[in-house]
mmCIF file of C-alpha atoms in Angstrom:
data_model
loop_
_atom_site.group_PDB
_atom_site.id
_atom_site.type_symbol
_atom_site.label_atom_id
_atom_site.label_comp_id
_atom_site.label_asym_id
_atom_site.label_seq_id
_atom_site.Cartn_x
_atom_site.Cartn_y
_atom_site.Cartn_z
ATOM 1 C CA UNK A 292 52.881 -115.480 -205.154
ATOM 2 C CA UNK A 293 55.982 -113.328 -204.947
ATOM 3 C CA UNK A 294 57.027 -112.183 -201.518
ATOM 4 C CA UNK A 295 58.792 -109.027 -200.452
ATOM 5 C CA UNK A 296 62.002 -108.559 -202.387
ATOM 6 C CA UNK A 297 65.009 -106.422 -201.531
ATOM 7 C CA UNK A 298 67.964 -105.330 -203.613
ATOM 8 C CA UNK A 299 70.854 -105.578 -203.427
ATOM 9 C CA UNK A 300 71.246 -108.600 -201.191
ATOM 10 C CA UNK A 301 74.691 -107.382 -200.174
ATOM 11 C CA UNK A 302 76.245 -103.940 -200.333
ATOM 12 C CA UNK A 303 79.797 -103.067 -199.418
ATOM 13 C CA UNK A 304 80.698 -99.410 -199.324
ATOM 14 C CA UNK A 305 83.310 -97.100 -197.903
ATOM 15 C CA UNK A 306 82.859 -94.757 -195.014
ATOM 16 C CA UNK A 307 81.404 -91.462 -196.158
ATOM 17 C CA UNK A 308 79.687 -92.826 -199.256
ATOM 18 C CA UNK A 309 75.990 -92.658 -200.112
ATOM 19 C CA UNK A 310 73.879 -95.824 -200.474
ATOM 20 C CA UNK A 311 70.369 -96.683 -201.565
ATOM 21 C CA UNK A 312 68.535 -99.830 -200.556
ATOM 22 C CA UNK A 313 65.414 -100.903 -202.400
ATOM 23 C CA UNK A 314 62.316 -102.749 -201.249
ATOM 24 C CA UNK A 315 59.549 -104.208 -203.427
ATOM 25 C CA UNK A 316 56.541 -105.034 -201.247
ATOM 26 C CA UNK A 317 53.903 -107.647 -201.892
ATOM 27 C CA UNK A 318 51.470 -106.375 -204.502
ATOM 28 C CA UNK A 319 48.489 -104.697 -202.881
ATOM 29 C CA UNK A 320 50.180 -104.114 -199.540
ATOM 30 C CA UNK A 321 49.775 -100.468 -198.642
ATOM 31 C CA UNK A 322 51.811 -100.600 -195.445
ATOM 32 C CA UNK A 323 55.605 -100.834 -195.649
ATOM 33 C CA UNK A 324 58.171 -100.973 -192.858
ATOM 34 C CA UNK A 325 61.941 -100.692 -192.617
ATOM 35 C CA UNK A 326 63.870 -102.318 -189.778
ATOM 36 C CA UNK A 327 67.580 -102.550 -189.043
ATOM 37 C CA UNK A 328 69.190 -105.602 -187.482
ATOM 38 C CA UNK A 329 72.659 -105.277 -186.071
ATOM 39 C CA UNK A 330 74.758 -108.361 -185.380
ATOM 40 C CA UNK A 331 73.437 -110.375 -182.460
ATOM 41 C CA UNK A 332 70.374 -108.198 -181.965
ATOM 42 C CA UNK A 333 66.738 -108.247 -182.902
ATOM 43 C CA UNK A 334 65.313 -106.030 -185.654
ATOM 44 C CA UNK A 335 64.824 -102.374 -184.725
ATOM 45 C CA UNK A 336 62.115 -100.257 -186.286
ATOM 46 C CA UNK A 337 63.174 -97.410 -188.543
ATOM 47 C CA UNK A 338 60.175 -96.090 -190.474
ATOM 48 C CA UNK A 339 56.636 -97.004 -191.500
ATOM 49 C CA UNK A 340 54.787 -95.938 -194.644
ATOM 50 C CA UNK A 341 51.062 -96.006 -195.204
ATOM 51 C CA UNK A 342 50.696 -95.473 -198.924
ATOM 52 C CA UNK A 343 53.095 -92.782 -200.080
ATOM 53 C CA UNK A 344 53.483 -91.004 -196.768
ATOM 54 C CA UNK A 345 55.750 -91.771 -193.864
ATOM 55 C CA UNK A 346 53.287 -92.306 -191.032
ATOM 56 C CA UNK A 347 55.978 -92.916 -188.421
ATOM 57 C CA UNK A 348 59.678 -92.144 -188.859
ATOM 58 C CA UNK A 349 60.511 -92.134 -185.162
ATOM 59 C CA UNK A 350 63.054 -94.929 -185.537
ATOM 60 C CA UNK A 351 65.380 -93.175 -187.975
ATOM 61 C CA UNK A 352 68.594 -92.701 -185.992
ATOM 62 C CA UNK A 353 69.590 -89.325 -187.454
ATOM 63 C CA UNK A 354 69.175 -87.091 -190.483
ATOM 64 C CA UNK A 355 71.606 -89.136 -192.560
ATOM 65 C CA UNK A 356 68.802 -91.654 -192.991
ATOM 66 C CA UNK A 357 65.888 -90.964 -195.293
ATOM 67 C CA UNK A 358 63.274 -93.120 -197.009
ATOM 68 C CA UNK A 359 60.797 -92.545 -199.795
ATOM 69 C CA UNK A 360 57.885 -94.348 -201.343
ATOM 70 C CA UNK A 361 56.771 -92.011 -204.140
ATOM 71 C CA UNK A 362 54.128 -94.172 -205.781
ATOM 72 C CA UNK A 363 52.983 -96.145 -202.774
ATOM 73 C CA UNK A 364 54.722 -99.331 -203.821
ATOM 74 C CA UNK A 365 58.518 -99.570 -204.074
ATOM 75 C CA UNK A 366 60.454 -97.891 -201.297
ATOM 76 C CA UNK A 367 64.058 -96.739 -201.139
ATOM 77 C CA UNK A 368 66.038 -96.279 -197.947
ATOM 78 C CA UNK A 369 68.801 -93.743 -198.420
ATOM 79 C CA UNK A 370 71.821 -93.350 -196.177
ATOM 80 C CA UNK A 371 74.157 -90.392 -196.590
ATOM 81 C CA UNK A 372 77.757 -90.171 -195.369
ATOM 82 C CA UNK A 373 77.756 -93.778 -194.227
ATOM 83 C CA UNK A 374 79.557 -94.695 -191.021
ATOM 84 C CA UNK A 375 80.947 -98.036 -189.877
ATOM 85 C CA UNK A 376 78.188 -98.182 -187.275
ATOM 86 C CA UNK A 377 75.614 -98.300 -190.066
ATOM 87 C CA UNK A 378 76.746 -101.833 -190.923
ATOM 88 C CA UNK A 379 73.759 -104.100 -190.389
ATOM 89 C CA UNK A 380 71.069 -106.074 -192.176
ATOM 90 C CA UNK A 381 68.291 -103.792 -193.341
ATOM 91 C CA UNK A 382 64.926 -105.528 -193.426
ATOM 92 C CA UNK A 383 61.813 -104.459 -195.231
ATOM 93 C CA UNK A 384 58.319 -105.736 -194.444
ATOM 94 C CA UNK A 385 54.893 -105.095 -195.921
ATOM 95 C CA UNK A 386 51.329 -105.710 -194.855
ATOM 96 C CA UNK A 387 47.773 -104.904 -195.740
ATOM 97 C CA UNK A 388 46.368 -101.804 -194.098
ATOM 98 C CA UNK A 389 45.727 -102.126 -190.444
ATOM 99 C CA UNK A 390 41.998 -102.072 -189.851
ATOM 100 C CA UNK A 391 40.723 -100.618 -186.643
ATOM 101 C CA UNK A 392 41.119 -103.264 -183.986
ATOM 102 C CA UNK A 393 42.481 -105.841 -186.402
ATOM 103 C CA UNK A 394 45.870 -107.157 -187.324
ATOM 104 C CA UNK A 395 47.600 -107.653 -190.638
ATOM 105 C CA UNK A 396 50.687 -109.815 -190.668
ATOM 106 C CA UNK A 397 53.962 -108.194 -191.628
ATOM 107 C CA UNK A 398 55.766 -110.201 -194.309
ATOM 108 C CA UNK A 399 59.510 -109.729 -194.311
ATOM 109 C CA UNK A 400 61.968 -109.574 -197.147
ATOM 110 C CA UNK A 401 65.342 -111.349 -197.144
ATOM 111 C CA UNK A 402 67.183 -108.208 -196.137
ATOM 112 C CA UNK A 403 70.121 -106.241 -197.480
ATOM 113 C CA UNK A 404 73.411 -106.765 -195.689
ATOM 114 C CA UNK A 405 75.235 -103.429 -195.616
ATOM 115 C CA UNK A 406 78.916 -103.357 -194.764
ATOM 116 C CA UNK A 407 80.644 -100.015 -194.335
ATOM 117 C CA UNK A 408 84.425 -100.294 -194.466
ATOM 118 C CA UNK B 903 58.265 -96.792 -174.388
ATOM 119 C CA UNK B 904 57.903 -100.505 -174.901
ATOM 120 C CA UNK B 905 60.664 -103.037 -174.395
ATOM 121 C CA UNK B 906 60.996 -106.784 -175.018
ATOM 122 C CA UNK B 907 63.544 -108.943 -173.237
ATOM 123 C CA UNK B 908 64.610 -112.446 -174.156
ATOM 124 C CA UNK B 909 67.044 -113.488 -171.420
ATOM 125 C CA UNK B 910 68.452 -116.554 -173.158
ATOM 126 C CA UNK B 911 70.719 -116.085 -176.154
ATOM 127 C CA UNK B 912 71.043 -119.824 -176.718
ATOM 128 C CA UNK B 913 68.960 -122.833 -175.771
ATOM 129 C CA UNK B 914 70.345 -126.274 -176.497
ATOM 130 C CA UNK B 915 68.051 -129.260 -176.010
ATOM 131 C CA UNK B 916 67.904 -132.863 -177.129
ATOM 132 C CA UNK B 917 65.288 -134.059 -179.590
ATOM 133 C CA UNK B 918 62.108 -135.041 -177.773
ATOM 134 C CA UNK B 919 62.825 -132.839 -174.766
ATOM 135 C CA UNK B 920 60.602 -129.902 -173.829
ATOM 136 C CA UNK B 921 61.730 -126.418 -174.754
ATOM 137 C CA UNK B 922 60.631 -123.083 -173.311
ATOM 138 C CA UNK B 923 61.770 -119.716 -174.635
ATOM 139 C CA UNK B 924 61.276 -116.849 -172.233
ATOM 140 C CA UNK B 925 59.957 -113.451 -173.236
ATOM 141 C CA UNK B 926 59.227 -110.565 -170.902
ATOM 142 C CA UNK B 927 57.929 -107.189 -171.922
ATOM 143 C CA UNK B 928 57.374 -103.754 -170.472
ATOM 144 C CA UNK B 929 54.517 -101.666 -171.758
ATOM 145 C CA UNK B 930 51.919 -99.718 -169.826
ATOM 146 C CA UNK B 931 49.028 -100.238 -172.234
ATOM 147 C CA UNK B 932 47.433 -103.267 -173.882
ATOM 148 C CA UNK B 933 50.033 -105.035 -176.008
ATOM 149 C CA UNK B 934 49.824 -107.493 -178.827
ATOM 150 C CA UNK B 935 52.517 -110.150 -178.605
ATOM 151 C CA UNK B 936 54.046 -112.252 -181.351
ATOM 152 C CA UNK B 937 56.688 -114.886 -181.899
ATOM 153 C CA UNK B 938 58.704 -114.750 -185.109
ATOM 154 C CA UNK B 939 61.070 -117.465 -186.314
ATOM 155 C CA UNK B 940 63.992 -117.407 -188.715
ATOM 156 C CA UNK B 941 65.231 -120.741 -190.000
ATOM 157 C CA UNK B 942 68.701 -121.030 -191.474
ATOM 158 C CA UNK B 943 69.008 -119.071 -194.727
ATOM 159 C CA UNK B 944 65.322 -118.128 -194.671
ATOM 160 C CA UNK B 945 63.548 -114.883 -193.996
ATOM 161 C CA UNK B 946 61.880 -113.852 -190.775
ATOM 162 C CA UNK B 947 58.336 -115.212 -190.538
ATOM 163 C CA UNK B 948 55.469 -115.092 -188.106
ATOM 164 C CA UNK B 949 55.132 -118.189 -185.933
ATOM 165 C CA UNK B 950 52.195 -117.252 -183.755
ATOM 166 C CA UNK B 951 50.414 -114.355 -182.079
ATOM 167 C CA UNK B 952 48.739 -114.242 -178.714
ATOM 168 C CA UNK B 953 45.403 -113.031 -179.982
ATOM 169 C CA UNK B 954 44.789 -116.145 -182.052
ATOM 170 C CA UNK B 955 45.524 -118.530 -179.159
ATOM 171 C CA UNK B 956 46.531 -121.254 -181.577
ATOM 172 C CA UNK B 957 49.209 -123.938 -181.663
ATOM 173 C CA UNK B 958 51.597 -123.764 -184.594
ATOM 174 C CA UNK B 959 54.074 -126.588 -185.270
ATOM 175 C CA UNK B 960 53.409 -127.793 -181.736
ATOM 176 C CA UNK B 961 54.338 -124.436 -180.191
ATOM 177 C CA UNK B 962 52.059 -122.521 -177.839
ATOM 178 C CA UNK B 963 52.443 -119.237 -176.008
ATOM 179 C CA UNK B 964 50.280 -117.706 -173.329
ATOM 180 C CA UNK B 965 50.155 -114.028 -172.563
ATOM 181 C CA UNK B 966 50.484 -113.468 -168.815
ATOM 182 C CA UNK B 967 49.698 -109.832 -168.166
ATOM 183 C CA UNK B 968 50.384 -110.162 -164.440
ATOM 184 C CA UNK B 969 53.937 -111.318 -165.072
ATOM 185 C CA UNK B 970 54.234 -109.373 -168.354
ATOM 186 C CA UNK B 971 55.445 -112.518 -170.072
ATOM 187 C CA UNK B 972 54.777 -114.382 -173.302
ATOM 188 C CA UNK B 973 56.858 -117.530 -173.069
ATOM 189 C CA UNK B 974 56.974 -119.943 -176.022
ATOM 190 C CA UNK B 975 56.714 -123.656 -175.266
ATOM 191 C CA UNK B 976 56.868 -126.957 -177.054
ATOM 192 C CA UNK B 977 56.601 -130.259 -175.199
ATOM 193 C CA UNK B 978 58.721 -132.325 -177.595
ATOM 194 C CA UNK B 979 61.376 -130.483 -179.597
ATOM 195 C CA UNK B 980 62.273 -131.651 -183.097
ATOM 196 C CA UNK B 981 65.496 -131.104 -185.006
ATOM 197 C CA UNK B 982 63.658 -128.919 -187.503
ATOM 198 C CA UNK B 983 62.834 -126.514 -184.672
ATOM 199 C CA UNK B 984 66.453 -125.361 -184.670
ATOM 200 C CA UNK B 985 66.252 -121.666 -185.552
ATOM 201 C CA UNK B 986 66.358 -118.104 -184.214
ATOM 202 C CA UNK B 987 63.232 -117.062 -182.358
ATOM 203 C CA UNK B 988 62.204 -113.474 -181.735
ATOM 204 C CA UNK B 989 59.504 -112.240 -179.421
ATOM 205 C CA UNK B 990 57.841 -109.013 -180.565
ATOM 206 C CA UNK B 991 55.344 -106.518 -179.190
ATOM 207 C CA UNK B 992 53.023 -104.054 -180.815
ATOM 208 C CA UNK B 993 50.830 -101.448 -179.199
ATOM 209 C CA UNK B 994 47.154 -102.220 -179.554
ATOM 210 C CA UNK B 995 46.599 -99.247 -181.862
ATOM 211 C CA UNK B 996 50.058 -99.198 -183.344
ATOM 212 C CA UNK B 997 51.842 -100.631 -186.349
ATOM 213 C CA UNK B 998 55.545 -101.013 -185.678
ATOM 214 C CA UNK B 999 56.948 -104.088 -183.972
ATOM 215 C CA UNK B 1000 59.390 -103.949 -181.073
ATOM 216 C CA UNK B 1001 61.577 -107.058 -181.044
ATOM 217 C CA UNK B 1002 63.569 -108.800 -178.367
ATOM 218 C CA UNK B 1003 67.182 -109.747 -178.918
ATOM 219 C CA UNK B 1004 66.362 -113.270 -180.024
ATOM 220 C CA UNK B 1005 67.042 -116.781 -178.760
ATOM 221 C CA UNK B 1006 68.881 -119.353 -180.806
ATOM 222 C CA UNK B 1007 67.438 -122.845 -180.344
ATOM 223 C CA UNK B 1008 69.593 -125.838 -181.151
ATOM 224 C CA UNK B 1009 67.912 -129.225 -181.062
ATOM 225 C CA UNK B 1010 70.438 -132.023 -180.907
ATOM 226 C CA UNK B 1011 69.701 -135.536 -182.190
#
């Protein structure tokens, strides 16, 4: 079946511009995660959705970053007034709901490479 | 707060040699530990998790709570094992993953 998809695969923008990154999770996955991976580092957690609500947004670096998931499926990560330091690969992952005491594997998308000039 | 450390950025071994990727973590509660792998031009994927205690593609990893480590081992490396490997931690009741910085493995013929 289809995996997690992300668009665009690459985005080049200028400092100060606004960008939107899209994630299409695996059908039926109610949990959705955004991570950011800077060059030479491991992925860092940004935000987690359970259904339509953001259950944990503790990883968002500042108020320029915002994410939505209005219908509990597709999610959009929005970055306002982009800065050069925002350049990174933005990864999306989805999973089934976490049952109490159980684990559901996070399936990752291919990522969006954002370059802020 | 939890933290995952992978001290080696690069491991270069010859085909057929053993390989061990180190992972140390800091977390005061009961963690769940994972190894993820990213092959060239592919997406990040789960390799194995401590709770399942299984061997995947010849790799094993044992959670050592006393040493707070979850090292990944394979007795005989293959060229197709060349990839980036990430160790990750999750709180027992949590959802988000905390990743280490990654180790690049290069298996030479």
